[in-house]
């Protein structure tokens, strides 16, 4: 069987983890890695015994990868992807897919024009515990109340080395992981979003939003900015409650608040939760098989919801 080839653009923390995951997938051949910092791609290439390239053009023309994973920090994402989408490949791109909802829409239109297939690395939908909740909810018809508690850090005095554009748009780069749960668990389209914000010296420190969906499902979002906190998601119906706290741990409670089920996401050595399943699903997507990946088009629904929560 001919192996599916895959390349990596970016030689940082995330692609190191992606490479570990794809090494565990059968019938996959890793054909190269490239980064703006040649020394970084050289180090990562040597670590994983992968050929490293000095330019994206050299990698894409020479290796001709079927799949390309992109995990980069670029000040102008639209310009970057305009150059990248010239090359034929199926792409998995890390967040943010744009520094704003508008930019993400422009990147999506660019991909559509260039007939480029793109998926976004929202790996938590590929948690086994997340999929357990999805399967359970398929059997329930009652209204769902989904509460998401977020905590983010973007203090420029602490995170001074972070790309300034990413830091300012941190809700699109990182809160997207949490806010995407509304589009996983809630049905229908968003009817309304009402947000309440608290500022300290003109800096946002807390936001609370109520989201009403056309199905009648209700979303409640809270985020603590540059304050202590932990991520969690709960889904409540008339008969059961599903709690992801932390997101890798699932507890299910009955109507009498009795604990009826527990499960913990299992993660192998050098692996990040959800990435191995995401890697396997990217192979399925390439083969046109049913998969759990989030397309760039689908991710725009979450990007739009983030925009409504924070900027309207």
mmCIF file of C-alpha atoms in Angstrom:
data_model
loop_
_atom_site.group_PDB
_atom_site.id
_atom_site.type_symbol
_atom_site.label_atom_id
_atom_site.label_comp_id
_atom_site.label_asym_id
_atom_site.label_seq_id
_atom_site.Cartn_x
_atom_site.Cartn_y
_atom_site.Cartn_z
ATOM 1 C CA UNK A 1 0.000 0.000 0.000
ATOM 2 C CA UNK A 2 1.327 3.417 -0.990
ATOM 3 C CA UNK A 3 2.077 5.542 2.048
ATOM 4 C CA UNK A 4 0.476 8.940 2.576
ATOM 5 C CA UNK A 5 3.143 11.621 2.777
ATOM 6 C CA UNK A 6 3.096 14.431 5.307
ATOM 7 C CA UNK A 7 5.233 17.519 5.927
ATOM 8 C CA UNK A 8 5.435 20.057 8.742
ATOM 9 C CA UNK A 9 5.744 23.827 8.496
ATOM 10 C CA UNK A 10 6.940 25.254 11.796
ATOM 11 C CA UNK A 11 9.455 23.666 14.151
ATOM 12 C CA UNK A 12 8.126 24.627 17.559
ATOM 13 C CA UNK A 13 6.402 22.871 20.450
ATOM 14 C CA UNK A 14 3.165 21.970 18.617
ATOM 15 C CA UNK A 15 4.732 20.392 15.545
ATOM 16 C CA UNK A 16 7.059 18.396 17.780
ATOM 17 C CA UNK A 17 3.914 16.903 19.343
ATOM 18 C CA UNK A 18 2.208 16.471 15.958
ATOM 19 C CA UNK A 19 5.225 14.530 14.677
ATOM 20 C CA UNK A 20 5.133 12.165 17.672
ATOM 21 C CA UNK A 21 1.461 11.497 16.892
ATOM 22 C CA UNK A 22 1.874 10.892 13.161
ATOM 23 C CA UNK A 23 4.777 8.519 13.826
ATOM 24 C CA UNK A 24 2.221 6.225 15.478
ATOM 25 C CA UNK A 25 -0.139 6.221 12.471
ATOM 26 C CA UNK A 26 0.225 3.351 9.988
ATOM 27 C CA UNK A 27 1.021 3.871 6.313
ATOM 28 C CA UNK A 28 2.246 7.439 6.824
ATOM 29 C CA UNK A 29 5.617 8.743 5.670
ATOM 30 C CA UNK A 30 6.979 11.999 7.093
ATOM 31 C CA UNK A 31 8.844 13.706 4.258
ATOM 32 C CA UNK A 32 10.132 16.951 5.719
ATOM 33 C CA UNK A 33 10.032 19.907 8.074
ATOM 34 C CA UNK A 34 10.726 23.602 7.528
ATOM 35 C CA UNK A 35 10.783 26.719 9.685
ATOM 36 C CA UNK A 36 11.638 30.409 9.395
ATOM 37 C CA UNK A 37 14.466 29.615 11.784
ATOM 38 C CA UNK A 38 16.639 27.130 9.895
ATOM 39 C CA UNK A 39 18.355 26.078 13.098
ATOM 40 C CA UNK A 40 14.972 25.118 14.592
ATOM 41 C CA UNK A 41 13.977 22.903 11.654
ATOM 42 C CA UNK A 42 17.451 21.360 11.675
ATOM 43 C CA UNK A 43 17.164 20.513 15.388
ATOM 44 C CA UNK A 44 13.625 19.115 15.034
ATOM 45 C CA UNK A 45 14.599 17.200 11.904
ATOM 46 C CA UNK A 46 17.544 15.572 13.646
ATOM 47 C CA UNK A 47 15.462 14.776 16.712
ATOM 48 C CA UNK A 48 12.917 12.830 14.639
ATOM 49 C CA UNK A 49 15.225 11.717 11.809
ATOM 50 C CA UNK A 50 13.318 13.830 9.280
ATOM 51 C CA UNK A 51 14.741 15.753 6.345
ATOM 52 C CA UNK A 52 14.737 19.491 6.997
ATOM 53 C CA UNK A 53 14.413 22.134 4.297
ATOM 54 C CA UNK A 54 15.553 25.754 4.089
ATOM 55 C CA UNK A 55 12.389 27.109 2.509
ATOM 56 C CA UNK A 56 8.694 26.263 2.186
ATOM 57 C CA UNK A 57 9.037 26.328 -1.600
ATOM 58 C CA UNK A 58 11.838 23.756 -1.503
ATOM 59 C CA UNK A 59 9.835 21.485 0.791
ATOM 60 C CA UNK A 60 6.577 21.656 -1.153
ATOM 61 C CA UNK A 61 8.156 21.350 -4.627
ATOM 62 C CA UNK A 62 10.604 18.592 -3.717
ATOM 63 C CA UNK A 63 8.596 16.487 -1.243
ATOM 64 C CA UNK A 64 5.104 17.116 -2.712
ATOM 65 C CA UNK A 65 3.363 16.123 0.567
ATOM 66 C CA UNK A 66 -0.203 14.824 0.461
ATOM 67 C CA UNK A 67 -0.770 16.424 3.875
ATOM 68 C CA UNK A 68 0.831 19.454 5.499
ATOM 69 C CA UNK A 69 0.593 20.462 9.160
ATOM 70 C CA UNK A 70 1.105 24.179 9.768
ATOM 71 C CA UNK A 71 1.982 25.506 13.235
ATOM 72 C CA UNK A 72 3.547 28.927 12.810
ATOM 73 C CA UNK A 73 3.696 32.420 14.260
ATOM 74 C CA UNK A 74 3.272 34.907 11.416
ATOM 75 C CA UNK A 75 2.392 38.630 11.598
ATOM 76 C CA UNK A 76 0.448 38.490 8.299
ATOM 77 C CA UNK A 77 -1.482 35.221 8.076
ATOM 78 C CA UNK A 78 -3.414 36.166 4.937
ATOM 79 C CA UNK A 79 -0.217 36.892 3.016
ATOM 80 C CA UNK A 80 1.407 33.726 4.359
ATOM 81 C CA UNK A 81 -1.462 31.470 3.302
ATOM 82 C CA UNK A 82 -1.797 33.182 -0.066
ATOM 83 C CA UNK A 83 1.740 32.008 -0.835
ATOM 84 C CA UNK A 84 1.284 28.582 0.756
ATOM 85 C CA UNK A 85 -1.976 27.655 -0.974
ATOM 86 C CA UNK A 86 -0.210 27.802 -4.344
ATOM 87 C CA UNK A 87 1.014 24.318 -3.507
ATOM 88 C CA UNK A 88 -1.286 21.313 -3.800
ATOM 89 C CA UNK A 89 -1.785 19.636 -0.427
ATOM 90 C CA UNK A 90 -4.418 19.067 2.257
ATOM 91 C CA UNK A 91 -3.642 21.306 5.221
ATOM 92 C CA UNK A 92 -4.152 21.040 8.968
ATOM 93 C CA UNK A 93 -3.509 24.490 10.429
ATOM 94 C CA UNK A 94 -3.071 25.392 14.064
ATOM 95 C CA UNK A 95 -4.925 28.256 15.701
ATOM 96 C CA UNK A 96 -5.490 31.033 15.068
ATOM 97 C CA UNK A 97 -6.923 30.563 11.583
ATOM 98 C CA UNK A 98 -6.989 34.365 11.558
ATOM 99 C CA UNK A 99 -6.287 37.149 14.041
ATOM 100 C CA UNK A 100 -9.933 38.180 13.687
ATOM 101 C CA UNK A 101 -13.203 36.788 12.359
ATOM 102 C CA UNK A 102 -12.830 39.002 9.273
ATOM 103 C CA UNK A 103 -9.315 37.748 8.532
ATOM 104 C CA UNK A 104 -10.411 34.124 8.984
ATOM 105 C CA UNK A 105 -13.238 34.720 6.483
ATOM 106 C CA UNK A 106 -10.733 36.145 3.984
ATOM 107 C CA UNK A 107 -8.465 33.113 4.423
ATOM 108 C CA UNK A 108 -11.456 30.812 3.918
ATOM 109 C CA UNK A 109 -12.445 32.665 0.708
ATOM 110 C CA UNK A 110 -8.840 32.432 -0.482
ATOM 111 C CA UNK A 111 -8.781 28.677 0.152
ATOM 112 C CA UNK A 112 -12.105 28.258 -1.613
ATOM 113 C CA UNK A 113 -10.853 30.229 -4.624
ATOM 114 C CA UNK A 114 -7.675 28.141 -4.780
ATOM 115 C CA UNK A 115 -9.620 24.893 -4.164
ATOM 116 C CA UNK A 116 -7.536 24.105 -1.100
ATOM 117 C CA UNK A 117 -8.805 21.735 1.578
ATOM 118 C CA UNK A 118 -8.118 23.013 5.096
ATOM 119 C CA UNK A 119 -8.813 21.723 8.584
ATOM 120 C CA UNK A 120 -8.210 23.532 11.879
ATOM 121 C CA UNK A 121 -6.391 21.909 14.807
ATOM 122 C CA UNK A 122 -9.185 21.894 17.378
ATOM 123 C CA UNK A 123 -7.949 18.680 18.938
ATOM 124 C CA UNK A 124 -10.336 18.540 21.901
ATOM 125 C CA UNK A 125 -13.205 17.373 19.697
ATOM 126 C CA UNK A 126 -11.047 14.269 19.217
ATOM 127 C CA UNK A 127 -10.882 13.475 22.927
ATOM 128 C CA UNK A 128 -12.535 10.125 23.610
ATOM 129 C CA UNK A 129 -14.367 11.711 26.556
ATOM 130 C CA UNK A 130 -15.743 14.485 24.298
ATOM 131 C CA UNK A 131 -16.990 11.928 21.795
ATOM 132 C CA UNK A 132 -18.620 9.971 24.643
ATOM 133 C CA UNK A 133 -20.661 13.086 25.542
ATOM 134 C CA UNK A 134 -21.562 13.633 21.861
ATOM 135 C CA UNK A 135 -22.839 10.040 21.575
ATOM 136 C CA UNK A 136 -24.814 10.298 24.806
ATOM 137 C CA UNK A 137 -26.459 13.570 23.755
ATOM 138 C CA UNK A 138 -27.610 12.090 20.445
ATOM 139 C CA UNK A 139 -30.106 10.036 22.497
ATOM 140 C CA UNK A 140 -31.457 13.086 24.376
ATOM 141 C CA UNK A 141 -34.092 15.485 23.059
ATOM 142 C CA UNK A 142 -34.404 17.842 26.032
ATOM 143 C CA UNK A 143 -32.938 21.344 26.235
ATOM 144 C CA UNK A 144 -29.207 21.467 26.856
ATOM 145 C CA UNK A 145 -27.539 24.016 29.118
ATOM 146 C CA UNK A 146 -23.837 24.176 28.291
ATOM 147 C CA UNK A 147 -21.569 26.082 30.659
ATOM 148 C CA UNK A 148 -17.978 26.809 29.700
ATOM 149 C CA UNK A 149 -15.469 28.261 32.172
ATOM 150 C CA UNK A 150 -12.352 29.693 30.566
ATOM 151 C CA UNK A 151 -9.152 31.205 31.975
ATOM 152 C CA UNK A 152 -6.630 33.027 29.791
ATOM 153 C CA UNK A 153 -3.373 34.919 30.205
ATOM 154 C CA UNK A 154 -2.245 37.664 27.826
ATOM 155 C CA UNK A 155 -0.486 40.162 30.093
ATOM 156 C CA UNK A 156 2.188 41.642 27.774
ATOM 157 C CA UNK A 157 4.527 42.183 30.740
ATOM 158 C CA UNK A 158 4.593 38.423 31.325
ATOM 159 C CA UNK A 159 4.126 37.123 27.780
ATOM 160 C CA UNK A 160 6.429 39.654 26.117
ATOM 161 C CA UNK A 161 8.003 37.032 23.827
ATOM 162 C CA UNK A 162 4.652 36.067 22.296
ATOM 163 C CA UNK A 163 3.715 37.400 18.853
ATOM 164 C CA UNK A 164 1.971 40.727 19.668
ATOM 165 C CA UNK A 165 -0.835 40.084 17.184
ATOM 166 C CA UNK A 166 -1.513 36.674 18.690
ATOM 167 C CA UNK A 167 -1.422 38.112 22.206
ATOM 168 C CA UNK A 168 -4.003 40.788 21.346
ATOM 169 C CA UNK A 169 -6.166 38.173 19.611
ATOM 170 C CA UNK A 170 -5.670 35.506 22.271
ATOM 171 C CA UNK A 171 -9.394 34.700 22.356
ATOM 172 C CA UNK A 172 -9.145 33.597 18.702
ATOM 173 C CA UNK A 173 -5.885 31.715 19.306
ATOM 174 C CA UNK A 174 -6.694 29.954 22.575
ATOM 175 C CA UNK A 175 -10.203 30.621 23.919
ATOM 176 C CA UNK A 176 -11.402 29.040 20.684
ATOM 177 C CA UNK A 177 -10.669 25.664 22.312
ATOM 178 C CA UNK A 178 -13.306 26.367 24.960
ATOM 179 C CA UNK A 179 -15.831 28.322 22.902
ATOM 180 C CA UNK A 180 -15.864 25.602 20.245
ATOM 181 C CA UNK A 181 -17.587 23.328 22.788
ATOM 182 C CA UNK A 182 -20.777 25.339 22.220
ATOM 183 C CA UNK A 183 -20.711 24.324 18.556
ATOM 184 C CA UNK A 184 -20.018 20.711 19.546
ATOM 185 C CA UNK A 185 -22.793 20.338 22.126
ATOM 186 C CA UNK A 186 -25.445 22.960 21.270
ATOM 187 C CA UNK A 187 -27.871 22.482 18.394
ATOM 188 C CA UNK A 188 -28.958 25.012 15.802
ATOM 189 C CA UNK A 189 -27.654 28.482 15.020
ATOM 190 C CA UNK A 190 -26.884 31.330 17.416
ATOM 191 C CA UNK A 191 -29.929 33.592 17.934
ATOM 192 C CA UNK A 192 -28.444 36.036 20.433
ATOM 193 C CA UNK A 193 -25.387 36.772 22.565
ATOM 194 C CA UNK A 194 -25.456 39.015 25.634
ATOM 195 C CA UNK A 195 -22.147 39.750 27.349
ATOM 196 C CA UNK A 196 -21.254 41.396 30.645
ATOM 197 C CA UNK A 197 -17.668 42.628 31.090
ATOM 198 C CA UNK A 198 -15.592 43.808 34.042
ATOM 199 C CA UNK A 199 -12.467 45.912 33.492
ATOM 200 C CA UNK A 200 -9.649 46.905 35.817
ATOM 201 C CA UNK A 201 -7.710 49.966 34.666
ATOM 202 C CA UNK A 202 -9.144 49.537 31.153
ATOM 203 C CA UNK A 203 -8.047 45.903 31.009
ATOM 204 C CA UNK A 204 -10.618 43.129 30.660
ATOM 205 C CA UNK A 205 -10.454 40.809 33.646
ATOM 206 C CA UNK A 206 -13.806 39.001 33.422
ATOM 207 C CA UNK A 207 -16.520 38.340 30.867
ATOM 208 C CA UNK A 208 -19.783 36.460 31.183
ATOM 209 C CA UNK A 209 -22.005 35.705 28.185
ATOM 210 C CA UNK A 210 -25.414 34.124 27.671
ATOM 211 C CA UNK A 211 -25.856 32.483 24.262
ATOM 212 C CA UNK A 212 -29.284 31.456 22.961
ATOM 213 C CA UNK A 213 -29.460 28.900 20.140
ATOM 214 C CA UNK A 214 -32.322 28.433 17.674
ATOM 215 C CA UNK A 215 -32.917 24.945 19.122
ATOM 216 C CA UNK A 216 -33.609 26.402 22.561
ATOM 217 C CA UNK A 217 -30.232 25.240 23.903
ATOM 218 C CA UNK A 218 -28.491 27.744 26.167
ATOM 219 C CA UNK A 219 -24.787 28.500 26.419
ATOM 220 C CA UNK A 220 -23.152 30.203 29.411
ATOM 221 C CA UNK A 221 -19.582 31.389 28.972
ATOM 222 C CA UNK A 222 -17.281 32.806 31.651
ATOM 223 C CA UNK A 223 -13.655 33.790 31.250
ATOM 224 C CA UNK A 224 -11.178 35.088 33.818
ATOM 225 C CA UNK A 225 -8.363 37.087 32.205
ATOM 226 C CA UNK A 226 -4.935 37.118 33.884
ATOM 227 C CA UNK A 227 -6.519 35.713 37.034
ATOM 228 C CA UNK A 228 -6.384 32.237 38.635
ATOM 229 C CA UNK A 229 -8.748 29.659 37.216
ATOM 230 C CA UNK A 230 -9.166 26.366 35.387
ATOM 231 C CA UNK A 231 -10.957 25.189 32.246
ATOM 232 C CA UNK A 232 -14.166 23.226 32.561
ATOM 233 C CA UNK A 233 -17.290 22.332 30.559
ATOM 234 C CA UNK A 234 -20.612 21.038 31.840
ATOM 235 C CA UNK A 235 -23.645 19.923 29.840
ATOM 236 C CA UNK A 236 -26.916 19.652 31.738
ATOM 237 C CA UNK A 237 -30.229 18.175 30.585
ATOM 238 C CA UNK A 238 -33.377 17.350 32.557
ATOM 239 C CA UNK A 239 -32.023 13.923 33.531
ATOM 240 C CA UNK A 240 -28.221 14.031 33.381
ATOM 241 C CA UNK A 241 -25.162 16.233 33.770
ATOM 242 C CA UNK A 242 -21.846 15.654 31.983
ATOM 243 C CA UNK A 243 -18.823 17.353 33.538
ATOM 244 C CA UNK A 244 -15.438 17.780 31.876
ATOM 245 C CA UNK A 245 -13.180 19.113 34.634
ATOM 246 C CA UNK A 246 -10.405 19.110 33.656
ATOM 247 C CA UNK A 247 -11.357 18.671 30.016
ATOM 248 C CA UNK A 248 -9.629 15.280 29.917
ATOM 249 C CA UNK A 249 -11.775 13.888 32.752
ATOM 250 C CA UNK A 250 -15.458 13.035 32.354
ATOM 251 C CA UNK A 251 -17.962 12.564 35.149
ATOM 252 C CA UNK A 252 -21.659 11.862 34.577
ATOM 253 C CA UNK A 253 -24.287 12.563 37.228
ATOM 254 C CA UNK A 254 -27.897 11.376 37.420
ATOM 255 C CA UNK A 255 -30.917 13.549 38.245
ATOM 256 C CA UNK A 256 -30.384 12.778 41.947
ATOM 257 C CA UNK A 257 -26.794 14.075 41.575
ATOM 258 C CA UNK A 258 -25.415 10.566 41.879
ATOM 259 C CA UNK A 259 -22.113 9.909 40.113
ATOM 260 C CA UNK A 260 -22.841 7.208 37.523
ATOM 261 C CA UNK A 261 -19.777 7.225 35.235
ATOM 262 C CA UNK A 262 -16.159 8.389 35.223
ATOM 263 C CA UNK A 263 -13.521 8.290 32.506
ATOM 264 C CA UNK A 264 -10.092 9.806 32.023
ATOM 265 C CA UNK A 265 -8.454 10.541 28.668
ATOM 266 C CA UNK A 266 -5.519 8.180 28.217
ATOM 267 C CA UNK A 267 -2.386 9.785 26.800
ATOM 268 C CA UNK A 268 0.729 7.879 25.729
ATOM 269 C CA UNK A 269 4.337 8.942 26.183
ATOM 270 C CA UNK A 270 5.259 12.150 24.292
ATOM 271 C CA UNK A 271 1.647 12.528 23.159
ATOM 272 C CA UNK A 272 -0.819 15.369 23.755
ATOM 273 C CA UNK A 273 -4.430 14.431 24.380
ATOM 274 C CA UNK A 274 -6.496 14.342 21.205
ATOM 275 C CA UNK A 275 -3.594 14.697 18.763
ATOM 276 C CA UNK A 276 -3.266 11.000 17.889
ATOM 277 C CA UNK A 277 -6.994 10.734 17.156
ATOM 278 C CA UNK A 278 -6.757 13.994 15.205
ATOM 279 C CA UNK A 279 -3.867 12.578 13.160
ATOM 280 C CA UNK A 280 -5.879 9.440 12.370
ATOM 281 C CA UNK A 281 -8.865 11.589 11.402
ATOM 282 C CA UNK A 282 -6.709 13.667 9.045
ATOM 283 C CA UNK A 283 -5.817 10.452 7.220
ATOM 284 C CA UNK A 284 -9.532 9.602 7.040
ATOM 285 C CA UNK A 285 -10.285 13.077 5.687
ATOM 286 C CA UNK A 286 -7.640 12.675 2.993
ATOM 287 C CA UNK A 287 -9.230 9.345 2.029
ATOM 288 C CA UNK A 288 -12.669 11.034 1.942
ATOM 289 C CA UNK A 289 -13.845 8.920 4.875
ATOM 290 C CA UNK A 290 -16.046 10.025 7.764
ATOM 291 C CA UNK A 291 -14.000 11.937 10.338
ATOM 292 C CA UNK A 292 -14.199 14.262 13.347
ATOM 293 C CA UNK A 293 -12.056 17.089 11.983
ATOM 294 C CA UNK A 294 -13.195 20.705 11.926
ATOM 295 C CA UNK A 295 -12.948 22.300 8.479
ATOM 296 C CA UNK A 296 -11.913 25.925 8.143
ATOM 297 C CA UNK A 297 -15.468 26.683 7.012
ATOM 298 C CA UNK A 298 -16.918 25.027 10.129
ATOM 299 C CA UNK A 299 -14.435 26.821 12.391
ATOM 300 C CA UNK A 300 -15.798 30.159 11.139
ATOM 301 C CA UNK A 301 -18.953 29.500 13.197
ATOM 302 C CA UNK A 302 -16.799 29.444 16.327
ATOM 303 C CA UNK A 303 -14.752 32.446 15.191
ATOM 304 C CA UNK A 304 -17.995 34.375 14.628
ATOM 305 C CA UNK A 305 -19.253 33.398 18.080
ATOM 306 C CA UNK A 306 -15.988 34.624 19.645
ATOM 307 C CA UNK A 307 -16.440 37.914 17.783
ATOM 308 C CA UNK A 308 -20.006 38.272 19.102
ATOM 309 C CA UNK A 309 -18.951 37.456 22.675
ATOM 310 C CA UNK A 310 -15.977 39.821 22.831
ATOM 311 C CA UNK A 311 -16.553 42.586 20.289
ATOM 312 C CA UNK A 312 -20.301 43.246 20.057
#
